[in-house]
Coordinates of C-alpha atoms in Angstrom, one line a residue:
Chain A
M8 CA -259.3 -174.3 -76.3
S9 CA -257.0 -177.2 -75.2
E10 CA -255.0 -177.3 -72.7
K11 CA -252.1 -175.1 -72.5
V12 CA -248.5 -175.9 -71.0
S13 CA -244.9 -173.6 -69.8
I14 CA -241.8 -174.5 -72.2
T15 CA -238.4 -172.3 -71.9
I16 CA -237.0 -171.6 -74.9
N17 CA -233.3 -170.3 -74.5
G18 CA -234.2 -168.4 -71.0
N19 CA -237.6 -167.5 -71.8
V20 CA -240.7 -168.9 -70.7
Y21 CA -243.9 -169.5 -73.1
A22 CA -246.9 -171.0 -72.7
V23 CA -248.3 -173.1 -75.7
D24 CA -250.5 -175.4 -76.5
K25 CA -250.3 -179.1 -75.7
E26 CA -250.2 -180.9 -78.9
L27 CA -247.1 -178.8 -80.3
T28 CA -243.3 -180.1 -81.0
V29 CA -240.9 -177.7 -79.9
L30 CA -240.1 -176.8 -83.9
Q31 CA -243.9 -175.5 -84.2
T32 CA -243.2 -173.8 -80.4
A33 CA -239.9 -172.3 -81.6
K34 CA -241.7 -171.1 -84.8
S35 CA -244.6 -169.4 -83.0
A36 CA -242.3 -167.5 -81.0
N37 CA -240.2 -166.2 -83.7
I38 CA -237.3 -168.2 -83.0
N39 CA -235.7 -169.5 -85.8
I40 CA -234.7 -173.6 -85.9
P41 CA -233.5 -174.8 -89.6
T42 CA -234.8 -177.5 -90.8
L43 CA -234.3 -179.7 -94.1
C44 CA -236.4 -182.8 -94.2
Y45 CA -239.3 -181.8 -92.1
L46 CA -242.7 -180.9 -94.0
K47 CA -245.6 -180.2 -92.3
D48 CA -247.9 -183.1 -92.1
I49 CA -246.3 -184.6 -94.7
N50 CA -242.9 -185.7 -93.7
E51 CA -242.3 -185.3 -89.7
I52 CA -239.6 -188.1 -89.2
G53 CA -236.9 -186.2 -87.5
A54 CA -234.4 -188.1 -90.2
C55 CA -232.1 -185.1 -91.0
R56 CA -231.3 -184.0 -87.6
M57 CA -231.1 -180.4 -88.8
C58 CA -233.0 -179.1 -86.4
L59 CA -231.5 -181.2 -83.3
V60 CA -232.0 -178.7 -80.3
E61 CA -230.7 -179.5 -76.3
V62 CA -233.4 -180.6 -73.9
E63 CA -232.5 -180.6 -70.5
G64 CA -232.4 -184.3 -68.8
M65 CA -232.2 -186.1 -72.3
R66 CA -228.8 -187.7 -72.7
T67 CA -228.2 -186.7 -76.7
L68 CA -229.5 -184.0 -78.8
Q69 CA -232.8 -184.1 -79.9
A70 CA -234.7 -183.6 -83.4
A71 CA -236.9 -180.6 -83.0
C72 CA -239.9 -181.1 -85.4
V73 CA -240.8 -184.5 -83.8
F74 CA -240.0 -183.3 -79.7
P75 CA -243.8 -183.2 -78.4
I76 CA -243.3 -180.7 -75.6
R77 CA -244.2 -181.4 -72.3
E78 CA -244.5 -179.1 -69.1
G79 CA -241.7 -177.5 -67.5
M80 CA -239.5 -178.5 -69.8
V81 CA -236.2 -176.8 -71.0
V82 CA -235.2 -176.5 -74.2
Y83 CA -231.9 -174.4 -75.6
T84 CA -232.2 -173.8 -79.5
S85 CA -228.8 -172.3 -80.2
S86 CA -226.4 -173.9 -77.4
P87 CA -222.5 -174.1 -79.0
R88 CA -222.9 -178.1 -78.7
V89 CA -226.0 -177.7 -80.8
R90 CA -224.5 -175.6 -83.6
E91 CA -221.5 -177.4 -83.7
A92 CA -223.3 -180.2 -84.2
R93 CA -225.9 -178.4 -87.0
R94 CA -222.4 -177.7 -88.4
M95 CA -220.7 -180.8 -88.5
N96 CA -224.3 -182.5 -89.7
L97 CA -224.9 -180.3 -92.7
E98 CA -221.3 -181.0 -93.6
L99 CA -221.8 -184.5 -93.8
I100 CA -224.9 -183.9 -95.6
L101 CA -223.1 -182.1 -97.8
S102 CA -220.2 -184.5 -97.9
N103 CA -222.2 -186.6 -99.7
H104 CA -224.3 -184.2 -102.0
E105 CA -223.6 -183.5 -105.7
R106 CA -222.7 -180.2 -105.3
S107 CA -224.2 -178.4 -108.3
C108 CA -226.4 -177.3 -106.7
F109 CA -224.1 -174.6 -104.9
K110 CA -224.0 -173.2 -109.0
C111 CA -227.8 -173.6 -109.8
T112 CA -229.9 -170.6 -109.9
K113 CA -232.6 -171.2 -108.0
K114 CA -230.5 -171.2 -105.3
S115 CA -231.5 -168.2 -102.5
L116 CA -228.2 -167.5 -101.1
Chain B
M28 CA -227.0 -216.3 -76.0
D29 CA -230.8 -215.3 -76.7
C30 CA -231.5 -218.5 -79.6
S31 CA -229.9 -220.6 -77.1
L32 CA -232.4 -219.7 -74.9
L33 CA -235.0 -220.4 -77.3
E34 CA -233.9 -223.8 -78.2
D35 CA -233.1 -225.1 -74.7
D36 CA -236.1 -223.9 -72.6
P37 CA -238.6 -222.4 -74.9
H38 CA -241.0 -222.7 -72.0
S39 CA -239.3 -220.1 -70.0
V40 CA -239.8 -217.3 -72.0
I41 CA -243.4 -218.2 -72.9
E42 CA -244.6 -218.8 -69.1
A43 CA -242.6 -215.3 -68.5
M44 CA -244.4 -213.7 -71.3
S45 CA -247.6 -214.8 -70.2
I46 CA -246.6 -213.5 -66.8
A47 CA -246.1 -210.0 -67.8
A48 CA -249.0 -210.1 -69.8
Y49 CA -251.0 -210.7 -66.6
A50 CA -249.1 -208.0 -64.8
T51 CA -249.4 -205.4 -67.3
N52 CA -252.9 -207.0 -68.3
S53 CA -252.5 -207.6 -72.4
Q54 CA -254.1 -210.1 -74.1
Y55 CA -251.5 -210.6 -77.0
G56 CA -247.7 -211.0 -77.4
Y57 CA -245.5 -210.9 -80.1
V58 CA -242.1 -213.0 -80.6
Y59 CA -239.8 -211.4 -82.6
V60 CA -237.1 -214.2 -83.5
R61 CA -234.6 -213.9 -86.8
A62 CA -235.6 -215.6 -89.3
E63 CA -231.7 -217.6 -89.3
Y64 CA -232.3 -219.2 -86.1
P65 CA -234.8 -221.7 -87.9
M66 CA -233.8 -224.5 -84.4
G67 CA -234.9 -221.6 -82.3
I68 CA -238.2 -220.8 -84.2
H69 CA -238.7 -224.5 -84.4
R70 CA -238.7 -225.1 -80.9
L71 CA -240.3 -222.3 -80.0
V72 CA -243.5 -223.7 -82.7
I73 CA -243.4 -226.7 -80.8
A74 CA -243.7 -225.2 -77.7
I75 CA -246.1 -222.9 -78.1
E76 CA -248.5 -225.5 -79.9
Q77 CA -247.4 -227.3 -76.7
A78 CA -248.8 -224.9 -73.9
R79 CA -252.3 -224.5 -76.3
E80 CA -252.5 -227.9 -76.0
Y81 CA -252.5 -228.0 -72.3
G82 CA -254.1 -224.6 -71.6
L83 CA -251.4 -222.4 -70.8
L84 CA -252.1 -220.0 -73.2
G85 CA -255.7 -218.6 -75.2
N86 CA -258.9 -218.1 -73.5
Q87 CA -259.5 -218.6 -69.9
I88 CA -255.8 -219.2 -68.5
L89 CA -256.2 -222.0 -66.0
G90 CA -259.9 -221.5 -65.2
T91 CA -259.3 -217.9 -64.5
T92 CA -260.5 -215.0 -67.1
F93 CA -257.5 -214.1 -68.4
N94 CA -256.6 -214.7 -72.4
F95 CA -253.5 -214.6 -73.9
D96 CA -251.9 -215.7 -77.0
L97 CA -248.3 -215.4 -78.9
E98 CA -247.6 -215.2 -82.0
I99 CA -244.1 -215.3 -83.6
R100 CA -242.8 -212.6 -85.7
Y101 CA -240.1 -213.5 -88.0
G102 CA -237.2 -210.6 -88.2
A103 CA -234.9 -210.5 -91.8
G104 CA -232.0 -210.3 -89.4
A105 CA -231.3 -206.8 -89.5
F106 CA -228.8 -205.6 -86.6
V107 CA -230.9 -202.2 -86.0
C108 CA -234.2 -204.5 -85.4
G109 CA -232.5 -204.7 -81.8
E110 CA -233.3 -201.2 -81.6
E111 CA -236.7 -201.3 -80.0
T112 CA -238.5 -198.7 -82.1
A113 CA -237.4 -200.1 -84.8
L114 CA -238.1 -203.5 -84.0
L115 CA -241.8 -202.2 -83.5
N116 CA -242.2 -201.0 -86.6
S117 CA -240.3 -204.7 -88.7
V118 CA -243.1 -206.4 -86.3
E119 CA -246.2 -204.0 -87.9
G120 CA -244.9 -205.0 -91.3
K121 CA -243.1 -201.5 -92.0
R122 CA -239.3 -200.9 -92.6
G123 CA -236.8 -201.8 -90.3
E124 CA -236.1 -198.3 -89.1
P125 CA -236.1 -196.0 -85.8
R126 CA -239.3 -193.8 -84.6
P127 CA -238.0 -190.9 -82.9
R128 CA -238.8 -190.9 -79.0
P129 CA -240.9 -189.9 -77.2
P130 CA -243.1 -191.2 -77.4
Y131 CA -242.1 -194.6 -75.8
P132 CA -242.9 -197.8 -76.2
A133 CA -244.5 -197.5 -72.9
E134 CA -247.0 -194.9 -74.2
K135 CA -247.4 -195.7 -77.5
G136 CA -245.9 -199.0 -79.1
L137 CA -246.7 -201.4 -81.0
F138 CA -249.9 -200.7 -83.7
Q139 CA -249.9 -197.1 -81.3
K140 CA -250.8 -199.4 -78.1
S141 CA -249.0 -198.7 -74.9
T142 CA -246.2 -202.0 -75.5
L143 CA -244.2 -204.1 -73.0
L144 CA -241.0 -204.7 -75.3
N145 CA -238.2 -207.1 -73.1
N146 CA -235.1 -209.3 -74.2
V147 CA -235.7 -213.1 -74.6
E148 CA -233.0 -213.2 -71.8
T149 CA -234.9 -210.6 -69.4
Y150 CA -238.1 -213.0 -69.8
G151 CA -235.4 -216.2 -69.2
N152 CA -235.1 -214.6 -65.2
I153 CA -238.6 -214.1 -64.4
A154 CA -239.9 -217.3 -63.8
Q155 CA -237.2 -218.5 -61.6
I156 CA -237.5 -215.2 -59.9
I157 CA -241.1 -215.8 -59.0
L158 CA -240.5 -219.7 -57.6
Y159 CA -237.1 -218.8 -55.3
G160 CA -238.4 -215.1 -54.7
A161 CA -236.2 -211.4 -55.0
D162 CA -233.8 -212.4 -52.4
W163 CA -232.2 -215.1 -54.1
Y164 CA -232.2 -213.5 -57.2
K165 CA -230.3 -210.5 -55.5
G166 CA -228.1 -212.8 -53.5
M167 CA -226.2 -213.4 -56.8
G168 CA -223.9 -210.2 -58.5
T169 CA -223.7 -206.7 -56.7
K170 CA -225.9 -204.3 -55.3
R171 CA -226.3 -202.0 -58.4
S172 CA -226.4 -205.5 -61.1
S173 CA -227.8 -208.4 -59.5
G174 CA -228.3 -211.8 -60.8
T175 CA -226.3 -213.7 -63.6
K176 CA -225.0 -212.4 -67.1
V177 CA -224.7 -215.1 -70.2
F178 CA -221.8 -213.9 -71.8
A179 CA -221.0 -215.6 -75.8
L180 CA -216.6 -216.1 -75.2
G181 CA -214.7 -215.8 -78.9
G182 CA -212.1 -215.0 -80.6
K183 CA -208.3 -215.5 -79.3
I184 CA -209.8 -218.1 -76.6
N185 CA -209.2 -221.5 -75.6
N186 CA -212.9 -222.4 -74.4
V187 CA -214.9 -220.4 -77.1
G188 CA -218.9 -220.7 -75.6
L189 CA -221.7 -219.7 -74.0
L190 CA -221.1 -219.3 -70.2
E191 CA -223.3 -217.6 -67.5
V192 CA -221.6 -216.1 -64.7
P193 CA -222.7 -213.8 -61.4
M194 CA -222.7 -210.2 -62.4
E195 CA -219.3 -209.3 -59.8
I196 CA -217.0 -211.8 -61.7
T197 CA -213.7 -209.6 -63.4
L198 CA -213.0 -210.0 -66.6
K199 CA -210.2 -211.7 -65.5
E200 CA -211.7 -214.1 -64.2
I201 CA -213.9 -215.2 -67.3
I202 CA -210.7 -215.0 -69.7
Y203 CA -208.0 -216.9 -68.1
D204 CA -210.5 -218.8 -65.2
I205 CA -213.4 -219.8 -67.6
G206 CA -212.0 -218.9 -71.1
G207 CA -208.9 -220.9 -70.2
G208 CA -206.3 -218.5 -71.6
I209 CA -204.6 -217.3 -75.3
P210 CA -204.3 -219.7 -77.0
D211 CA -200.3 -220.8 -78.3
N212 CA -199.1 -219.0 -75.1
K213 CA -199.6 -215.2 -76.7
K214 CA -200.1 -212.0 -75.0
F215 CA -203.7 -210.7 -74.5
K216 CA -204.2 -207.4 -75.9
A217 CA -207.8 -206.3 -75.5
V218 CA -211.7 -207.6 -75.1
Q219 CA -213.8 -206.5 -76.9
T220 CA -217.4 -206.4 -74.5
G221 CA -221.0 -205.7 -76.0
G222 CA -221.2 -207.2 -79.4
P223 CA -220.5 -205.0 -82.7
S224 CA -221.1 -201.2 -80.6
G225 CA -219.0 -202.3 -77.3
C226 CA -216.0 -201.0 -76.9
C227 CA -212.3 -202.5 -76.5
I228 CA -211.3 -202.9 -73.4
P229 CA -207.3 -203.0 -72.5
E230 CA -205.4 -205.5 -70.2
S231 CA -204.4 -202.2 -67.5
L232 CA -208.1 -203.0 -67.0
L233 CA -208.7 -206.0 -67.2
D234 CA -209.8 -205.7 -63.0
V235 CA -212.8 -204.4 -63.7
S236 CA -215.8 -206.9 -62.5
V237 CA -218.9 -207.0 -65.7
E238 CA -221.5 -205.2 -64.3
Y239 CA -224.0 -202.4 -66.2
D240 CA -222.2 -199.4 -64.1
E241 CA -218.7 -200.5 -64.4
L242 CA -218.6 -201.4 -67.5
I243 CA -220.7 -197.2 -68.8
K244 CA -217.8 -196.0 -66.6
I245 CA -214.8 -197.0 -68.1
G246 CA -217.2 -196.3 -71.8
S247 CA -218.4 -200.1 -72.4
M248 CA -221.7 -201.4 -72.5
M249 CA -222.9 -205.0 -71.5
G250 CA -225.0 -204.7 -74.9
S251 CA -225.5 -208.3 -76.2
G252 CA -222.9 -209.3 -74.0
G253 CA -220.5 -210.9 -76.8
L254 CA -216.9 -211.0 -75.3
I255 CA -214.0 -210.9 -78.1
V256 CA -210.4 -211.4 -76.9
M257 CA -207.8 -210.3 -79.1
D258 CA -203.9 -211.3 -78.6
E259 CA -200.8 -209.1 -80.1
D260 CA -201.8 -210.5 -83.2
N261 CA -204.5 -208.3 -83.8
C262 CA -204.1 -204.4 -85.1
M263 CA -206.7 -202.9 -82.9
I264 CA -207.7 -200.4 -86.5
D265 CA -207.9 -203.2 -88.4
I266 CA -210.2 -204.2 -85.4
A267 CA -212.2 -200.7 -85.8
K268 CA -212.4 -200.8 -89.1
F269 CA -213.6 -204.7 -89.1
Y270 CA -216.6 -202.9 -86.6
L271 CA -217.5 -199.7 -88.8
D272 CA -217.4 -202.1 -91.8
F273 CA -220.0 -203.8 -90.2
T274 CA -221.8 -200.8 -88.8
V275 CA -221.8 -198.9 -92.3
D276 CA -223.3 -202.2 -93.8
E277 CA -226.3 -202.4 -90.8
S278 CA -226.8 -198.7 -90.1
C279 CA -230.7 -198.3 -92.1
G280 CA -229.9 -195.1 -93.4
K281 CA -232.6 -192.6 -91.9
C282 CA -230.5 -190.3 -89.6
S283 CA -227.7 -188.3 -91.7
P284 CA -225.2 -188.3 -88.6
C285 CA -225.4 -192.2 -88.9
M286 CA -225.7 -193.2 -92.7
I287 CA -223.4 -190.6 -93.5
G288 CA -220.9 -190.5 -90.5
T289 CA -219.8 -193.9 -90.0
K290 CA -219.0 -194.7 -93.8
R291 CA -216.6 -191.4 -93.6
L292 CA -215.4 -193.0 -90.2
H293 CA -214.5 -195.7 -92.0
Q294 CA -213.3 -194.1 -94.7
I295 CA -210.4 -192.3 -92.5
L296 CA -209.6 -195.5 -91.1
E297 CA -208.6 -196.9 -94.5
K298 CA -206.7 -194.4 -95.0
I299 CA -204.9 -194.6 -92.0
T300 CA -204.5 -198.4 -92.9
K301 CA -202.8 -197.5 -96.3
G302 CA -200.5 -195.4 -94.9
K303 CA -202.0 -192.0 -96.1
G304 CA -203.6 -190.9 -92.9
T305 CA -202.2 -187.4 -91.2
K306 CA -201.4 -186.7 -87.5
E307 CA -204.9 -184.1 -88.0
V308 CA -207.1 -186.8 -88.9
L309 CA -206.8 -188.2 -85.1
T310 CA -208.7 -185.2 -83.8
T311 CA -211.5 -185.3 -87.2
L312 CA -211.7 -188.9 -86.0
H313 CA -213.1 -187.9 -82.1
D314 CA -214.7 -185.0 -83.4
L315 CA -216.7 -187.0 -85.7
S316 CA -217.1 -189.5 -83.4
I317 CA -218.2 -187.2 -80.8
A318 CA -220.8 -185.5 -83.1
I319 CA -222.5 -188.8 -84.0
K320 CA -223.0 -190.4 -80.8
D321 CA -224.5 -187.0 -79.6
M322 CA -226.9 -186.4 -82.9
S323 CA -227.5 -190.1 -83.9
M324 CA -231.3 -190.6 -83.3
C325 CA -231.1 -194.4 -82.2
G326 CA -229.1 -196.9 -80.1
L327 CA -227.3 -198.0 -83.0
G328 CA -225.6 -194.9 -84.4
Q329 CA -225.6 -193.4 -80.9
T330 CA -222.6 -196.0 -80.3
A331 CA -221.1 -196.9 -83.5
P332 CA -218.4 -194.9 -83.0
D333 CA -217.7 -196.7 -79.2
P334 CA -215.0 -199.6 -80.5
M335 CA -213.8 -196.9 -82.4
L336 CA -213.2 -194.5 -80.0
S337 CA -212.1 -196.9 -77.3
T338 CA -208.9 -198.3 -79.6
L339 CA -208.1 -194.7 -80.1
H340 CA -208.0 -193.5 -76.3
Y341 CA -206.3 -196.8 -75.6
F342 CA -204.0 -197.7 -78.6
R343 CA -203.6 -194.4 -79.3
D344 CA -199.6 -195.7 -80.5
E345 CA -200.6 -197.9 -82.8
Y346 CA -202.7 -195.0 -84.5
L347 CA -199.4 -193.0 -84.7
A348 CA -197.4 -195.7 -86.0
H349 CA -199.5 -195.9 -88.7
I350 CA -199.6 -192.1 -89.8
E351 CA -196.1 -191.1 -88.7
V352 CA -193.6 -194.4 -89.6
H353 CA -196.6 -195.7 -92.0
H354 CA -195.6 -199.0 -90.0
C355 CA -198.2 -202.0 -89.0
P356 CA -197.0 -202.6 -85.6
V357 CA -198.4 -206.4 -86.0
G358 CA -198.1 -206.6 -89.2
V359 CA -202.1 -206.9 -90.0
C360 CA -202.3 -203.9 -92.7
K361 CA -201.2 -205.3 -96.2
E362 CA -200.7 -201.6 -98.0
L363 CA -198.1 -200.9 -95.0
L364 CA -196.1 -203.8 -95.3
E365 CA -193.0 -204.1 -96.3
Y366 CA -191.8 -207.5 -97.6
T367 CA -187.7 -208.3 -98.8
I368 CA -185.5 -211.3 -100.1
I369 CA -183.4 -213.1 -98.0
A370 CA -180.8 -213.6 -100.2
D371 CA -179.0 -216.4 -98.8
K372 CA -182.2 -218.6 -99.4
C373 CA -182.8 -217.4 -102.6
K374 CA -181.8 -219.7 -105.6
G375 CA -182.7 -217.4 -108.3
Y376 CA -185.5 -219.4 -109.8
M377 CA -187.3 -216.4 -111.0
L378 CA -190.1 -218.0 -110.3
C379 CA -191.2 -215.0 -108.3
S380 CA -190.4 -212.3 -111.0
R381 CA -192.2 -214.3 -113.7
H382 CA -195.8 -213.8 -111.4
C383 CA -195.3 -210.5 -110.3
P384 CA -197.9 -208.6 -112.2
V385 CA -195.7 -205.0 -111.7
G386 CA -192.2 -206.3 -112.8
A387 CA -191.5 -205.1 -109.2
I388 CA -188.8 -208.2 -109.0
K389 CA -185.5 -207.5 -110.3
G390 CA -182.6 -210.1 -110.7
A391 CA -181.1 -212.4 -113.2
I392 CA -180.9 -216.3 -113.4
K393 CA -179.4 -218.2 -110.5
Q394 CA -178.7 -214.4 -108.6
P395 CA -180.5 -213.5 -105.5
H396 CA -183.9 -211.3 -106.4
I397 CA -184.2 -208.4 -104.9
I398 CA -188.0 -206.5 -104.3
E399 CA -187.9 -203.0 -105.6
L400 CA -190.3 -200.9 -103.4
E401 CA -191.3 -198.5 -105.2
E402 CA -192.6 -200.5 -108.2
C403 CA -194.4 -203.2 -105.3
I404 CA -198.0 -202.7 -105.5
K405 CA -198.4 -205.9 -102.3
C406 CA -200.1 -208.1 -104.1
W407 CA -197.6 -210.5 -102.6
R408 CA -198.4 -213.1 -105.3
C409 CA -194.2 -213.4 -105.0
V410 CA -194.6 -214.9 -101.3
S411 CA -196.8 -217.5 -102.6
K412 CA -194.8 -218.7 -105.2
C413 CA -191.5 -218.9 -103.5
K414 CA -190.6 -222.5 -102.6
F415 CA -187.7 -221.2 -100.4
N416 CA -189.8 -219.3 -97.8
S417 CA -187.2 -216.6 -98.6
I418 CA -189.4 -213.7 -99.0
V419 CA -190.3 -212.4 -95.6
L420 CA -191.8 -209.6 -93.8
N421 CA -189.4 -207.1 -92.9
K422 CA -190.5 -205.8 -89.6
A423 CA -188.9 -202.2 -88.9
T424 CA -188.5 -201.1 -85.2
L425 CA -190.6 -198.8 -83.9
K426 CA -188.8 -195.7 -82.9
G427 CA -189.9 -192.1 -81.3
I428 CA -193.2 -193.5 -81.0
H429 CA -194.6 -192.3 -77.6
N430 CA -197.7 -192.7 -75.9
E431 CA -199.4 -188.9 -76.1

């Protein structure tokens, strides 16, 4: 049994394993954080910046998929600042993208 | 300036690194130097060999049980490798891309071991502080930023070079007393501090002292200690574009806001300098910059929009001039310039019209010519061909532009 730490996400307190990241903690608590480049155990580099969350005490937004949790951490996954940043980020990624995937039959929209 | 320290006094760095290793109980150190500094590397290699000969590096230093040795790692000159985690990756032999933090280098740094990482300039101070005491060092500079700082003064200034000043000194003193003012009695416009990701400080803020906190307060930073002076002939949008061009090149391409965002900012500025900008673009520039600063993974992306943001803040009227009347007030943005032919000077030799690739210069032989501005593609080949200097810049007056 590994050590438990308490972490506050969007105002609710959760007690979870110490080794988890913010993204894994949020998943276990049924909080959805969008991801693009994250692939469990294979690609965990925090590059696409879609999973940005606001962590109290940090100057900038942090990538949830690589951010380790610690005791007493306060995280907001859906604050206006986070949503605005994600929207802008997706816009930037799409601006660099072949738009043909909008027409693709495999898209699950 | 770090290079000059490595060239002139490499022993001070080696000594300070040994002291730091002793303090943190580590046994191996790396010096990360760009391969573009062959002189610095050459002298550092000699200094390390000398230190080994004298028993100041290696096993059982000065008869104690303390062992410490140094290795030089060459960088290929990537700007992003100034970011500490990218530097660690580069030393490990990986691609120079930043790692997510935390874990910080102090917990898991080089080869996943806790690492102490400092700048050459920081180490340059250590031996002196230990020799003369902390009070001596605190006696210089201000309370919150003690000691001295080396600046690299460049740009439109009489005395170009490196200078070491106590941190209480103001920018005005550096530029006018030490730097000797602006050449040709031109008017000062702005000074850019902190390297390619610093901010452009206008004349009204020149009384700010060069300390860490004061510079951050006005939105700038100390950074690498570069000071680039600009005079009235510099177009601030062109300057912002120049710095963004650099960060677009140097962005490692790992995280999307920095990789794509800086490119987009650059494209918008390009549009403005071609007279195709709209007023809404300024809001986009501002919002996008703030978002990039907030979203980026490392220091490069978090500071890359700063030169552009500061020019947008302090020199907004210049942006408006480019956008509203399609005019570059200082005549730098080539696409916005209009040239006219002075009829009195023109002898009608037709040399200009023969060299005009689009045939925009009209007029008969021995008659004053006229440039058709609608057809002109602004290559200005005619200007270099005219032997009578009759083709001159048409400096329109700026009317109706207010600083909003």
